[in-house]
Short mmCIF file of C-alpha atoms (C1' of nucleotides) in Angstrom, two decimals:
data_model
loop_
_atom_site.label_atom_id
_atom_site.label_comp_id
_atom_site.label_asym_id
_atom_site.label_seq_id
_atom_site.Cartn_x
_atom_site.Cartn_y
_atom_site.Cartn_z
CA MET A 658 -27.81 -109.93 91.34
CA LYS A 659 -29.07 -106.53 92.30
CA ASN A 660 -32.71 -107.58 91.99
CA LYS A 661 -34.53 -108.90 95.02
CA GLN A 662 -35.37 -112.22 93.44
CA LYS A 663 -31.75 -113.22 93.03
CA GLN A 664 -30.77 -111.86 96.41
CA SER A 665 -33.40 -113.99 98.06
CA GLN A 666 -32.23 -117.07 96.21
CA LEU A 667 -28.66 -116.40 97.22
CA ARG A 668 -29.78 -116.21 100.81
CA ASP A 669 -31.45 -119.59 100.49
CA VAL A 670 -28.33 -121.13 99.01
CA ARG A 671 -26.25 -119.63 101.81
CA ASP A 672 -28.57 -121.19 104.36
CA VAL A 673 -28.21 -124.65 102.89
CA LEU A 674 -24.46 -124.25 102.67
CA ASP A 675 -24.32 -123.26 106.31
CA VAL A 676 -26.27 -126.33 107.23
CA ILE A 677 -24.20 -128.89 105.36
CA GLY A 678 -20.97 -126.93 105.01
CA GLY A 679 -17.90 -126.87 107.17
CA ARG A 680 -15.70 -129.82 107.76
CA TRP A 681 -18.10 -132.06 109.66
CA LYS A 682 -21.77 -131.31 109.23
CA ALA A 683 -22.30 -133.35 106.09
CA ALA A 684 -20.41 -136.28 107.59
CA ILE A 685 -22.46 -136.15 110.76
CA LEU A 686 -25.70 -136.12 108.82
CA ALA A 687 -24.44 -138.99 106.68
CA SER A 688 -23.56 -141.00 109.76
CA LEU A 689 -26.93 -140.39 111.36
CA CYS A 690 -28.66 -141.23 108.12
CA ASP A 691 -27.97 -144.91 108.74
CA SER A 692 -29.30 -145.03 112.25
CA GLU A 693 -29.47 -143.08 115.46
CA LYS A 694 -26.23 -142.97 117.39
CA ARG A 695 -24.75 -142.12 120.76
CA PHE A 696 -22.23 -139.35 121.25
CA ASN A 697 -19.16 -141.54 121.34
CA GLU A 698 -20.47 -143.77 118.61
CA LEU A 699 -20.68 -140.73 116.41
CA LYS A 700 -17.25 -139.65 117.52
CA ASN A 701 -15.70 -142.99 116.62
CA ASP A 702 -17.53 -143.10 113.34
CA LEU A 703 -16.22 -139.71 112.31
CA GLY A 704 -12.68 -140.48 113.26
CA GLU A 705 -10.63 -137.37 113.82
CA ILE A 706 -13.24 -135.08 115.31
CA THR A 707 -12.68 -133.72 118.81
CA PRO A 708 -15.48 -133.80 121.37
CA ARG A 709 -15.54 -130.04 121.52
CA THR A 710 -16.14 -129.74 117.81
CA LEU A 711 -18.64 -132.58 117.73
CA THR A 712 -20.63 -130.91 120.48
CA LYS A 713 -20.68 -127.61 118.66
CA GLU A 714 -21.74 -129.15 115.39
CA LEU A 715 -24.49 -131.17 117.03
CA ARG A 716 -25.81 -128.09 118.83
CA TYR A 717 -25.90 -126.24 115.55
CA LEU A 718 -27.75 -129.06 113.82
CA GLU A 719 -30.20 -129.21 116.69
CA LEU A 720 -30.89 -125.49 116.39
CA ASN A 721 -31.71 -126.10 112.76
CA HIS A 722 -34.02 -128.99 113.56
CA LEU A 723 -32.03 -131.45 111.53
CA VAL A 724 -30.99 -133.55 114.46
CA GLN A 725 -32.82 -134.44 117.62
CA ARG A 726 -31.06 -135.05 120.88
CA THR A 727 -32.70 -137.34 123.39
CA THR A 728 -31.64 -138.20 126.89
CA ALA A 729 -32.75 -141.54 128.18
CA PRO A 730 -35.19 -140.84 131.03
CA ASN A 731 -33.79 -143.29 133.54
CA ASN A 732 -30.17 -143.00 132.72
CA ALA A 733 -28.97 -139.49 131.99
CA VAL A 734 -25.70 -140.82 130.75
CA ALA A 735 -27.27 -142.28 127.64
CA VAL A 736 -27.89 -139.70 124.95
CA ILE A 737 -28.96 -140.49 121.44
CA TYR A 738 -28.86 -138.37 118.36
CA GLN A 739 -31.09 -138.94 115.37
CA LEU A 740 -32.24 -137.21 112.26
CA THR A 741 -35.56 -135.39 112.35
CA GLU A 742 -38.06 -135.53 109.52
CA HIS A 743 -36.61 -132.30 108.31
CA GLY A 744 -33.18 -133.82 108.45
CA HIS A 745 -34.27 -136.71 106.28
CA SER A 746 -35.74 -134.27 103.79
CA LEU A 747 -32.20 -133.26 102.98
CA ASN A 748 -31.55 -136.61 101.35
CA PRO A 749 -32.71 -135.78 97.83
CA VAL A 750 -30.78 -132.52 98.02
CA ILE A 751 -27.62 -134.37 98.92
CA ALA A 752 -28.30 -136.82 96.12
CA THR A 753 -28.43 -133.95 93.65
CA LEU A 754 -25.15 -132.61 94.93
CA VAL A 755 -23.49 -136.00 94.71
CA LYS A 756 -24.66 -136.39 91.14
CA TRP A 757 -23.30 -133.04 90.03
CA GLY A 758 -20.16 -133.62 92.07
CA LYS A 759 -19.36 -136.74 90.08
CA LYS A 760 -20.04 -134.94 86.81
CA HIS A 761 -17.83 -132.11 87.96
CA ARG A 762 -14.98 -134.41 88.81
CA LYS A 763 -15.11 -135.91 85.35
CA GLU A 764 -15.25 -132.50 83.73
CA VAL A 765 -12.32 -131.15 85.63
CA LEU A 766 -10.21 -134.26 85.28
CA ASN A 767 -10.67 -134.89 81.61
CA ILE A 768 -10.10 -131.43 80.22
CA GLY A 769 -6.72 -131.03 81.75
CA ASN A 770 -5.12 -131.01 85.10
CA VAL A 771 -6.79 -129.83 88.24
CA GLY A 772 -3.84 -128.64 90.17
CA GLU A 773 -5.10 -129.83 93.49
CA MET B 930 -19.79 -143.49 107.17
CA LYS B 931 -16.96 -145.95 107.36
CA ASN B 932 -17.94 -147.65 104.12
CA LYS B 933 -16.38 -146.55 100.84
CA GLN B 934 -19.68 -145.70 99.22
CA LYS B 935 -20.55 -143.03 101.74
CA GLN B 936 -17.01 -141.70 101.82
CA SER B 937 -17.09 -141.20 98.10
CA GLN B 938 -20.40 -139.39 98.28
CA LEU B 939 -19.09 -137.15 101.00
CA ARG B 940 -16.18 -136.28 98.79
CA ASP B 941 -18.55 -135.32 95.99
CA VAL B 942 -20.57 -133.13 98.31
CA ARG B 943 -17.37 -131.49 99.52
CA ASP B 944 -16.41 -130.74 95.95
CA VAL B 945 -19.68 -129.03 95.19
CA LEU B 946 -19.48 -127.08 98.41
CA ASP B 947 -16.01 -125.91 97.52
CA VAL B 948 -17.25 -124.74 94.17
CA ILE B 949 -20.27 -122.75 95.31
CA GLY B 950 -19.30 -122.21 98.93
CA GLY B 951 -17.48 -119.36 100.55
CA ARG B 952 -18.79 -115.85 100.70
CA TRP B 953 -18.74 -114.98 97.02
CA LYS B 954 -18.70 -117.88 94.60
CA ALA B 955 -22.43 -118.40 94.45
CA ALA B 956 -23.01 -114.68 94.00
CA ILE B 957 -20.48 -114.48 91.19
CA LEU B 958 -22.08 -117.40 89.40
CA ALA B 959 -25.49 -115.82 89.89
CA SER B 960 -24.29 -112.55 88.47
CA LEU B 961 -22.73 -114.21 85.44
CA CYS B 962 -25.85 -116.27 84.93
CA ASP B 963 -27.62 -113.22 83.51
CA SER B 964 -24.94 -112.26 81.04
CA GLU B 965 -21.21 -112.07 80.57
CA LYS B 966 -19.55 -109.27 82.48
CA ARG B 967 -16.36 -107.29 82.74
CA PHE B 968 -14.21 -107.31 85.86
CA ASN B 969 -15.41 -104.02 87.26
CA GLU B 970 -18.96 -104.68 86.22
CA LEU B 971 -18.82 -107.81 88.31
CA LYS B 972 -17.19 -105.91 91.11
CA ASN B 973 -19.91 -103.27 91.15
CA ASP B 974 -22.61 -105.87 90.92
CA LEU B 975 -21.29 -107.73 93.94
CA GLY B 976 -20.92 -104.64 96.03
CA GLU B 977 -18.52 -105.10 98.90
CA ILE B 978 -16.00 -107.42 97.31
CA THR B 979 -12.37 -106.31 97.05
CA PRO B 980 -10.50 -106.71 93.76
CA ARG B 981 -8.07 -109.11 95.36
CA THR B 982 -10.83 -111.42 96.46
CA LEU B 983 -12.71 -111.14 93.19
CA THR B 984 -9.57 -112.10 91.31
CA LYS B 985 -8.97 -115.09 93.52
CA GLU B 986 -12.53 -116.31 93.24
CA LEU B 987 -12.54 -115.92 89.46
CA ARG B 988 -9.27 -117.80 89.15
CA TYR B 989 -10.70 -120.61 91.20
CA LEU B 990 -13.85 -120.75 89.11
CA GLU B 991 -11.73 -120.77 85.97
CA LEU B 992 -9.70 -123.68 87.28
CA ASN B 993 -12.94 -125.54 87.77
CA HIS B 994 -14.16 -124.72 84.27
CA LEU B 995 -17.21 -122.93 85.50
CA VAL B 996 -16.18 -119.56 84.19
CA GLN B 997 -14.30 -118.58 81.10
CA ARG B 998 -12.07 -115.55 80.95
CA THR B 999 -11.56 -113.86 77.61
CA THR B 1000 -9.34 -110.97 76.69
CA ALA B 1001 -10.47 -108.88 73.77
CA PRO B 1002 -7.90 -109.39 71.01
CA ASN B 1003 -7.46 -105.75 70.02
CA ASN B 1004 -7.73 -104.21 73.43
CA ALA B 1005 -6.06 -106.11 76.22
CA VAL B 1006 -7.77 -103.90 78.75
CA ALA B 1007 -11.16 -105.40 78.02
CA VAL B 1008 -11.66 -108.70 79.77
CA ILE B 1009 -14.92 -110.55 79.87
CA TYR B 1010 -16.04 -113.34 82.14
CA GLN B 1011 -18.80 -115.74 81.23
CA LEU B 1012 -20.20 -119.03 82.37
CA THR B 1013 -19.09 -122.16 80.55
CA GLU B 1014 -21.47 -124.95 79.62
CA HIS B 1015 -20.38 -126.71 82.75
CA GLY B 1016 -21.14 -123.55 84.70
CA HIS B 1017 -24.65 -123.46 83.36
CA SER B 1018 -25.12 -127.08 84.31
CA LEU B 1019 -25.05 -125.95 87.91
CA ASN B 1020 -28.38 -124.21 87.49
CA PRO B 1021 -30.67 -127.13 88.37
CA VAL B 1022 -28.45 -127.91 91.35
CA ILE B 1023 -28.81 -124.37 92.61
CA ALA B 1024 -32.54 -124.58 92.03
CA THR B 1025 -32.70 -127.63 94.26
CA LEU B 1026 -30.77 -125.85 96.97
CA VAL B 1027 -33.00 -122.79 96.76
CA LYS B 1028 -36.07 -124.93 97.08
CA TRP B 1029 -34.84 -126.72 100.18
CA GLY B 1030 -33.50 -123.45 101.54
CA LYS B 1031 -36.96 -121.94 101.49
CA LYS B 1032 -38.46 -125.00 103.13
CA HIS B 1033 -35.73 -124.89 105.73
CA ARG B 1034 -36.39 -121.26 106.51
CA LYS B 1035 -40.04 -122.00 107.11
CA GLU B 1036 -39.24 -125.02 109.24
CA VAL B 1037 -36.84 -123.16 111.44
CA LEU B 1038 -38.97 -120.05 111.76
CA ASN B 1039 -42.26 -121.65 112.55
CA ILE B 1040 -41.27 -124.14 115.20
CA GLY B 1041 -39.68 -121.62 117.43
CA ASN B 1042 -36.97 -119.05 117.38
CA VAL B 1043 -33.86 -119.24 115.30
CA GLY B 1044 -31.55 -117.29 117.49
CA GLU B 1045 -29.37 -116.06 114.73
"C1'" DC C 885 -9.19 -101.03 83.33
"C1'" DG C 886 -7.81 -105.22 85.48
"C1'" DG C 887 -5.43 -106.68 88.44
"C1'" DA C 888 -0.78 -107.88 91.98
"C1'" DA C 889 1.54 -107.01 96.54
"C1'" DT C 890 1.45 -106.50 101.30
"C1'" DC C 891 -0.39 -106.54 105.80
"C1'" DC C 892 -3.87 -107.81 109.07
"C1'" DC C 893 -8.08 -109.71 111.48
"C1'" DC C 894 -11.17 -113.12 112.87
"C1'" DG C 895 -13.66 -117.29 113.12
"C1'" DA C 896 -13.37 -122.30 112.40
"C1'" DC C 897 -11.26 -126.07 114.10
"C1'" DG C 898 -7.68 -128.91 116.73
"C1'" DA C 899 -5.08 -130.53 121.21
"C1'" DT C 900 -5.22 -131.45 125.69
"C1'" DA C 901 -7.00 -131.70 130.12
"C1'" DC C 902 -10.71 -131.94 133.30
"C1'" DT C 903 -15.79 -132.96 135.20
"C1'" DG C 904 -20.68 -134.58 136.73
"C1'" DC D 1146 -20.51 -141.57 128.93
"C1'" DA D 1147 -21.06 -137.08 127.40
"C1'" DG D 1148 -19.53 -133.50 127.55
"C1'" DT D 1149 -16.80 -128.42 129.22
"C1'" DA D 1150 -12.61 -125.34 129.60
"C1'" DT D 1151 -8.57 -123.25 127.89
"C1'" DC D 1152 -5.33 -122.47 124.65
"C1'" DG D 1153 -3.32 -122.49 120.00
"C1'" DT D 1154 -3.19 -122.77 114.93
"C1'" DC D 1155 -4.40 -121.83 110.30
"C1'" DG D 1156 -6.48 -119.91 106.32
"C1'" DG D 1157 -10.22 -117.09 104.13
"C1'" DG D 1158 -11.08 -112.79 103.21
"C1'" DG D 1159 -10.77 -107.49 103.99
"C1'" DA D 1160 -8.03 -102.82 103.55
"C1'" DT D 1161 -4.89 -100.41 101.28
"C1'" DT D 1162 -1.55 -99.44 97.95
"C1'" DC D 1163 0.75 -99.91 93.63
"C1'" DC D 1164 1.42 -101.39 88.46
"C1'" DG D 1165 1.20 -102.05 83.14
#
DNA sequence: CGGAATCCCCGACGATACTG
DNA sequence: CAGTATCGTCGGGGATTCCG
């Protein structure tokens, strides 16, 4: 901290956290990782999410170029969402997180209790 | 989504996000990465944080075995906080995030505007 | 010095209903 | 189908004050 180097790195970490944080973003990206999906497809896949929230999350992901929204030219009622190249580039990052996450779970479970 | 594999991975990602997410956790870990610190040292280093919040964050990090709290035996008023081995193991993960964070910043800046 | 206690604000997210 | 509108809840985190 204090020095510019660390501050800049913190900012970068914050950015990534914003992009995959919150209750839904990671799940949405995971769902779209398989294949492109329609709005209601996504909604069903995610389960509990409300349309309002799904819309907001998708808009945010669009702004960050992780997801691309496409309206079918002939039929405006068909909208598909898919990952962009940039979105796919998140994959190895996620993989790293998953790996450490598993390690972390072990660590926390085997030393004692976790509480929650 | 839907399949157990992906659900489990999402859970792992959630865990990591909980551990380094929020407004302060990453900054605290970054600060302790340099060297062990006392409570008020940490507080000054972080700047705006209130003691209440710092306490809560440290407790959480302790619970997760990322930080170790030690009271000096002779003088109970001296308390030091330091990263555990497990805490240090987060370093490469952070590095990955920083790397993608920089890429992301470029991506978002150069295609158009970011808005926020 | 290293916190604990109390009070409060605000943004994320949910529920429900409605629309082009 | 793919959203929008309105309202309500809940918890993270800040401000301030007090304590051993």
